[in-house]
């Protein structure tokens, strides 16, 4: 008799584990409780003892694979008499007597291996439950709450769980079934009637496919998600905001654009911000550092590889300009244009994405004023530059229409204290407000 | 007697514990403590040895069953066999035990059926034994809550005027809980016949005892007005002697006592824990040298009591218990969905009956029947 062994939940509520190594091979004779494998869960590395006396007939999952709880991982041939032995109680034999519950329910139950986590959601449908309407509380029969009749149009068709299950089993979309029960309730007969009627609904698995689009998580989206999660839950983020009058800075850019040296270049507020950041980082190098937890060290860079967040057709990328601290405004401007073109064309090289030390995200191009950017993983700071707007602002003791911009700086609070973040932010703002400040601060 | 007077001692100081058998199996000269177990024969000692071996086997089998998906969880007691056996075997049948979740060795010695005991850890029932059948309360998962129950029960003993006692088991981590401290205040105020039995196994999950207690845990009790002793929890005879001392005080109207049994949790906190992530392997090695079973085995061999035949019989007993346990776990039927209503009230209750009937109709609705599901009310 062949017996498969399914991966149990080795912790409390774990859904998967990684097979690290098998201690047995196909053909090996094993005894009850002999260690057969080493498995790593999210909580611990544990040894798996054999549940049977027998011979290994198949190893169903290779080392290095992550296996869902409940999946068969190894099979044994049991001697016929050992099946009646201590470990021989088959899974089916443990099925309970369930009184009045029908055989159908019984047959659909997950094998009764104790300690398995929640049954994997086979339909992918989110668990939804309508909040009980407030009025229902005064109902004389409050045990089963009745949703009020004036529910929003998007409400799921009214029916009972057994009927919903029947519909799902038959592949009937409840939304297409007219309910004939009390207050429009869809009954078992209604579902069976629709199923019997020719070609009313295609027998596709029910779901919300009509109103939802499911896209596999992969590629840049998956990478971005992992990077965001890694950053957001590793580095304690703090964000500071500063709104600054950049009228003079914009006038300075206008003057440069008119000069012959810059005629062929695209000068934008981002160019000025990039240069300002390089100057400011030299004064506050904490923002240009990296947390090396493995070696228990803080690495402070004497160079700036300036990352620029770019929205590309493939998704968000943060390529960086190597050694940006060595560049003057002209060189930076050229590098920024090139970087943006390369990213939009989808030709950004992996080396351009690696090794960044500080990043800027220009949310202003989307018409946004401020935000709380998430750090590019491994970096200590990121500056979000808002839109430059003409708005009433205090100027020389009076209210004038000025060009105003908000800067948002997020930083890793493990590496950077509030005062250091504030200094970098005020330095950048000072240079953008009055580019001559670069002379004073550099 | 060697009760604490509040003198400051390093909680990690292994030598500051009372012993009757050293780690290498040599008897210790401690007349005051030995006086409490002067009547224990070598043959009775061998029975304690058997208890410990069987309990260790239960622990191993249950751990394996969890890894095989047959138990949801198991809290290993590996290394704490002497602390549990020595104390529980000092009790009388009419005494009442209030355990935490790790006292499965205690429950076994009180007569709990091993297969029933496992049902809790399979998630099939709330209690693996009838508390009144063996005078052991349901395992308490809430850390330290059982100490309050024990004190309340002990106050009841006083009102009844009998000479029974209550004993409550808890760990070093529980001593930081408000419940345990409140229980000690009440026990002292009412001079309740209760024994506070702390198994200091050195780890509250991943928190070492030194972080929670800067003096020996036993040294706290005198501050509550409760005399205490600190014994080698891996020395089954010393544990038994200390427990008898405490029970004698309780029976003679002397009020509560406190025992710190210094032992070591050699396994993980539960099967969901990985101690290698926070524990120095050298520490485990040190404690393996102080194994409770080995030292008694050595002593009994020296005295010619633990012969090869006897050792084989003990091993056979342990294997038989393990087989019984495994078969009981694997063949245990899951409870039916309606069983959840069975023990809500001791007597029939109309509201619960209504809920049960409604739930039965709901379950029936999954079948082919059409009589109920047309209406929600």
XYZ file of C-alpha atoms in Angstrom, chain B residues 39-374:
336
model
C 10.891 7.025 53.865
C 11.449 6.842 50.081
C 12.968 3.466 49.269
C 15.260 2.755 46.348
C 12.395 0.844 44.720
C 10.171 3.874 44.971
C 13.022 5.894 43.529
C 13.074 3.488 40.603
C 9.356 4.168 40.095
C 10.149 7.869 39.865
C 12.809 6.973 37.321
C 10.225 5.091 35.291
C 7.843 8.050 35.453
C 10.528 10.325 34.064
C 11.490 7.972 31.247
C 7.863 7.500 30.234
C 7.209 11.235 30.328
C 10.237 11.904 28.147
C 8.924 9.314 25.701
C 5.503 10.976 25.672
C 7.227 14.249 24.923
C 9.272 12.782 22.055
C 6.262 11.077 20.517
C 4.078 14.166 20.769
C 6.800 16.290 19.160
C 7.023 13.787 16.288
C 3.243 13.757 15.902
C 3.238 17.518 15.572
C 5.891 17.307 12.844
C 3.734 14.719 11.121
C 0.737 17.014 11.086
C -1.236 15.039 13.631
C -1.002 17.596 16.442
C -1.441 21.310 15.934
C 1.062 22.268 18.592
C 3.055 20.757 21.427
C 4.886 22.423 24.314
C 7.879 20.186 25.015
C 8.877 19.541 28.626
C 12.203 17.921 27.786
C 14.557 18.462 30.732
C 11.807 19.283 33.233
C 10.842 15.701 34.055
C 12.255 15.709 37.590
C 10.604 18.990 38.519
C 7.221 17.637 37.423
C 7.524 14.075 38.734
C 9.121 14.982 42.074
C 6.418 17.496 42.877
C 3.344 15.645 41.626
C 4.369 12.409 43.331
C 4.456 14.268 46.654
C 0.739 15.043 46.383
C -2.211 13.218 47.849
C -5.125 12.211 45.635
C -7.384 14.810 47.273
C -4.982 17.674 46.566
C -5.791 19.768 43.514
C -3.384 20.768 40.743
C -3.620 24.001 38.743
C -1.185 23.568 35.858
C -0.011 25.684 32.958
C 0.096 24.103 29.502
C 3.501 22.450 29.973
C 2.587 20.154 32.890
C 1.684 17.151 30.768
C 4.090 15.057 32.848
C 2.164 16.064 35.949
C -1.122 15.133 34.292
C 0.243 11.736 33.268
C 1.291 10.986 36.859
C -2.138 12.054 38.100
C -3.670 9.416 35.840
C -4.700 11.346 32.739
C -5.196 9.107 29.709
C -2.386 9.999 27.304
C -4.571 9.822 24.210
C -7.187 12.106 25.791
C -4.413 14.442 26.885
C -3.359 14.883 23.248
C -6.845 15.851 22.090
C -6.242 19.392 23.349
C -3.097 19.664 21.235
C -4.896 18.254 18.240
C -7.426 21.026 18.644
C -10.281 18.595 19.286
C -11.332 19.587 22.758
C -10.846 22.196 25.446
C -9.762 19.759 28.114
C -8.117 16.395 27.696
C -9.295 15.128 31.032
C -12.106 15.497 33.548
C -10.668 17.974 36.057
C -12.676 16.437 38.905
C -11.689 12.922 37.879
C -7.994 13.416 38.574
C -8.061 16.698 40.521
C -6.114 18.529 37.844
C -7.603 21.682 36.343
C -7.737 22.234 32.592
C -4.340 23.347 31.221
C -4.138 27.110 31.480
C -2.857 28.886 28.393
C -3.123 32.382 29.879
C 0.272 32.898 31.475
C -0.004 32.741 35.255
C -3.815 32.886 35.493
C -3.937 29.470 37.133
C -2.191 30.813 40.246
C -5.304 32.846 41.047
C -7.516 29.817 40.551
C -5.305 27.803 42.887
C -5.429 30.415 45.620
C -9.209 30.651 45.309
C -9.507 26.884 45.533
C -7.154 26.825 48.532
C -9.253 29.458 50.302
C -12.190 27.117 49.712
C -10.269 24.304 51.378
C -9.841 26.506 54.429
C -13.583 27.253 54.498
C -14.302 23.533 54.192
C -11.940 22.822 57.064
C -10.113 19.927 55.393
C -6.365 19.358 55.230
C -6.081 19.150 51.431
C -3.793 21.510 49.571
C -3.671 23.165 46.169
C -0.532 23.367 44.059
C -0.055 25.629 41.078
C 2.609 25.293 38.433
C 4.033 28.211 36.491
C 7.266 29.267 34.866
C 9.873 31.936 35.399
C 8.208 34.114 32.774
C 4.890 33.979 34.630
C 6.474 35.498 37.730
C 6.451 38.825 35.893
C 2.690 38.634 35.451
C 0.343 40.644 37.625
C -1.836 37.579 38.177
C 0.961 35.666 39.894
C 1.808 38.571 42.164
C -1.839 39.163 43.017
C -2.256 35.465 43.769
C 0.698 35.639 46.170
C -0.769 38.652 47.961
C -4.101 36.880 48.425
C -2.474 33.620 49.454
C -0.493 35.371 52.153
C -3.419 37.513 53.314
C -5.717 34.528 53.691
C -2.975 32.071 54.658
C -4.324 29.776 51.946
C -3.023 26.180 51.852
C -1.400 26.554 48.444
C 2.008 25.677 47.010
C 3.440 28.004 44.390
C 5.626 25.757 42.287
C 7.777 27.726 39.881
C 9.683 25.738 37.287
C 12.445 28.160 36.431
C 13.393 26.695 33.063
C 15.504 29.757 32.284
C 13.605 30.898 29.213
C 10.313 32.747 28.816
C 10.095 31.891 25.119
C 13.186 33.869 24.000
C 13.613 35.986 27.140
C 16.343 34.716 29.473
C 15.445 34.616 33.152
C 18.232 37.036 34.071
C 16.397 39.818 32.290
C 13.254 39.314 34.383
C 14.786 38.508 37.741
C 17.852 40.212 39.137
C 17.671 38.124 42.291
C 16.683 34.459 42.490
C 12.948 34.113 41.884
C 12.592 32.269 45.208
C 13.932 35.364 46.963
C 10.847 37.341 45.942
C 8.405 35.249 47.965
C 9.529 36.368 51.463
C 8.625 39.887 50.431
C 5.034 38.656 50.168
C 5.311 36.917 53.518
C 5.622 33.505 51.875
C 8.522 31.225 52.870
C 10.370 29.792 49.893
C 12.996 27.273 48.884
C 15.191 27.096 45.829
C 15.895 23.517 44.806
C 17.660 21.760 41.987
C 14.717 21.125 39.689
C 16.607 18.342 37.937
C 16.981 16.443 41.205
C 13.744 14.508 41.582
C 14.363 13.706 45.234
C 15.134 17.270 46.243
C 12.007 18.437 44.429
C 9.912 15.832 46.209
C 11.381 16.807 49.590
C 10.738 20.506 49.048
C 7.172 19.822 47.902
C 6.510 17.679 50.964
C 7.864 20.488 53.125
C 5.453 22.926 51.480
C 2.469 20.542 51.631
C 3.129 19.865 55.303
C 3.021 23.573 56.036
C -0.260 23.838 54.101
C -1.895 20.896 55.871
C -0.937 22.164 59.316
C -2.411 25.608 58.722
C 0.926 27.210 57.936
C -0.352 28.927 54.799
C 1.295 29.260 51.399
C 4.812 28.214 50.420
C 6.883 28.894 47.352
C 9.287 26.562 45.565
C 11.614 27.576 42.785
C 12.728 24.437 40.963
C 15.770 25.455 38.945
C 15.633 23.457 35.729
C 16.073 23.981 32.030
C 13.837 23.873 28.988
C 15.984 21.747 26.690
C 13.576 21.958 23.780
C 11.835 24.858 22.077
C 9.124 26.863 23.824
C 6.646 25.088 21.585
C 6.944 23.232 18.302
C 6.455 26.612 16.592
C 9.645 28.001 18.133
C 13.315 27.748 17.116
C 15.586 28.290 20.136
C 18.755 28.152 18.036
C 17.883 31.683 16.978
C 18.328 33.108 20.453
C 20.092 30.574 22.630
C 23.768 29.771 23.039
C 24.284 26.084 22.151
C 26.933 25.878 24.878
C 24.244 26.579 27.454
C 22.223 23.631 26.215
C 25.342 21.490 26.404
C 25.950 22.545 30.028
C 22.441 21.543 30.989
C 22.663 18.233 29.164
C 25.353 17.435 31.730
C 22.760 17.966 34.470
C 20.124 15.714 32.947
C 17.513 14.689 35.516
C 17.044 11.134 34.251
C 20.685 10.246 33.811
C 21.718 11.218 37.321
C 18.999 9.129 38.939
C 19.825 6.251 36.602
C 23.467 6.429 37.664
C 22.543 6.461 41.349
C 20.159 3.530 40.986
C 22.683 1.524 38.994
C 25.269 2.114 41.687
C 22.829 0.821 44.245
C 21.979 -2.191 42.118
C 18.321 -1.269 41.771
C 18.292 -0.371 38.139
C 19.305 -3.706 36.641
C 19.361 -4.402 32.933
C 16.051 -6.189 33.240
C 14.471 -3.275 35.051
C 15.842 -0.796 32.503
C 14.448 -2.898 29.657
C 11.057 -3.079 31.386
C 11.047 0.703 31.779
C 11.900 1.175 28.104
C 9.151 -1.275 27.104
C 6.646 0.608 29.245
C 7.656 3.874 27.615
C 7.254 2.402 24.142
C 3.867 0.973 25.029
C 2.671 4.353 26.275
C 3.989 5.971 23.085
C 2.102 3.447 20.945
C -1.071 4.015 22.904
C -0.633 7.758 22.527
C 0.009 7.601 18.767
C -2.887 5.272 18.084
C -5.170 7.423 20.225
C -4.200 10.566 18.318
C -4.432 9.136 14.828
C -7.691 7.294 15.354
C -9.452 10.014 17.279
C -12.593 11.167 15.485
C -12.905 14.905 15.002
C -15.777 16.433 16.920
C -18.935 17.077 14.922
C -19.910 20.643 14.110
C -22.826 20.524 16.544
C -20.628 19.422 19.449
C -19.618 23.037 19.971
C -23.008 23.621 21.598
C -22.702 20.688 23.989
C -20.941 22.218 26.987
C -21.883 25.875 26.831
C -24.101 25.455 29.875
C -24.226 22.669 32.427
C -28.015 22.589 32.151
C -30.307 22.849 29.090
C -30.552 26.354 27.714
C -33.274 27.461 25.318
C -31.159 30.082 23.516
C -28.330 27.663 22.864
C -30.791 25.002 21.742
C -32.289 27.456 19.247
C -28.841 28.283 17.875
C -27.958 24.617 17.596
C -31.173 23.783 15.724
C -30.690 26.688 13.359
C -27.096 25.701 12.685
C -28.202 22.112 12.040
C -30.732 23.364 9.472
C -28.047 25.517 7.906
C -25.679 22.555 7.594
C -28.479 20.476 6.148
C -28.916 23.190 3.517
C -25.679 22.097 1.862
C -27.386 18.859 0.926
C -30.007 18.186 -1.704
C -32.871 19.119 0.578
C -34.855 22.201 -0.367
C -37.006 22.774 2.685
C -35.028 25.428 4.545
C -32.839 27.552 2.377
C -35.548 29.573 0.699
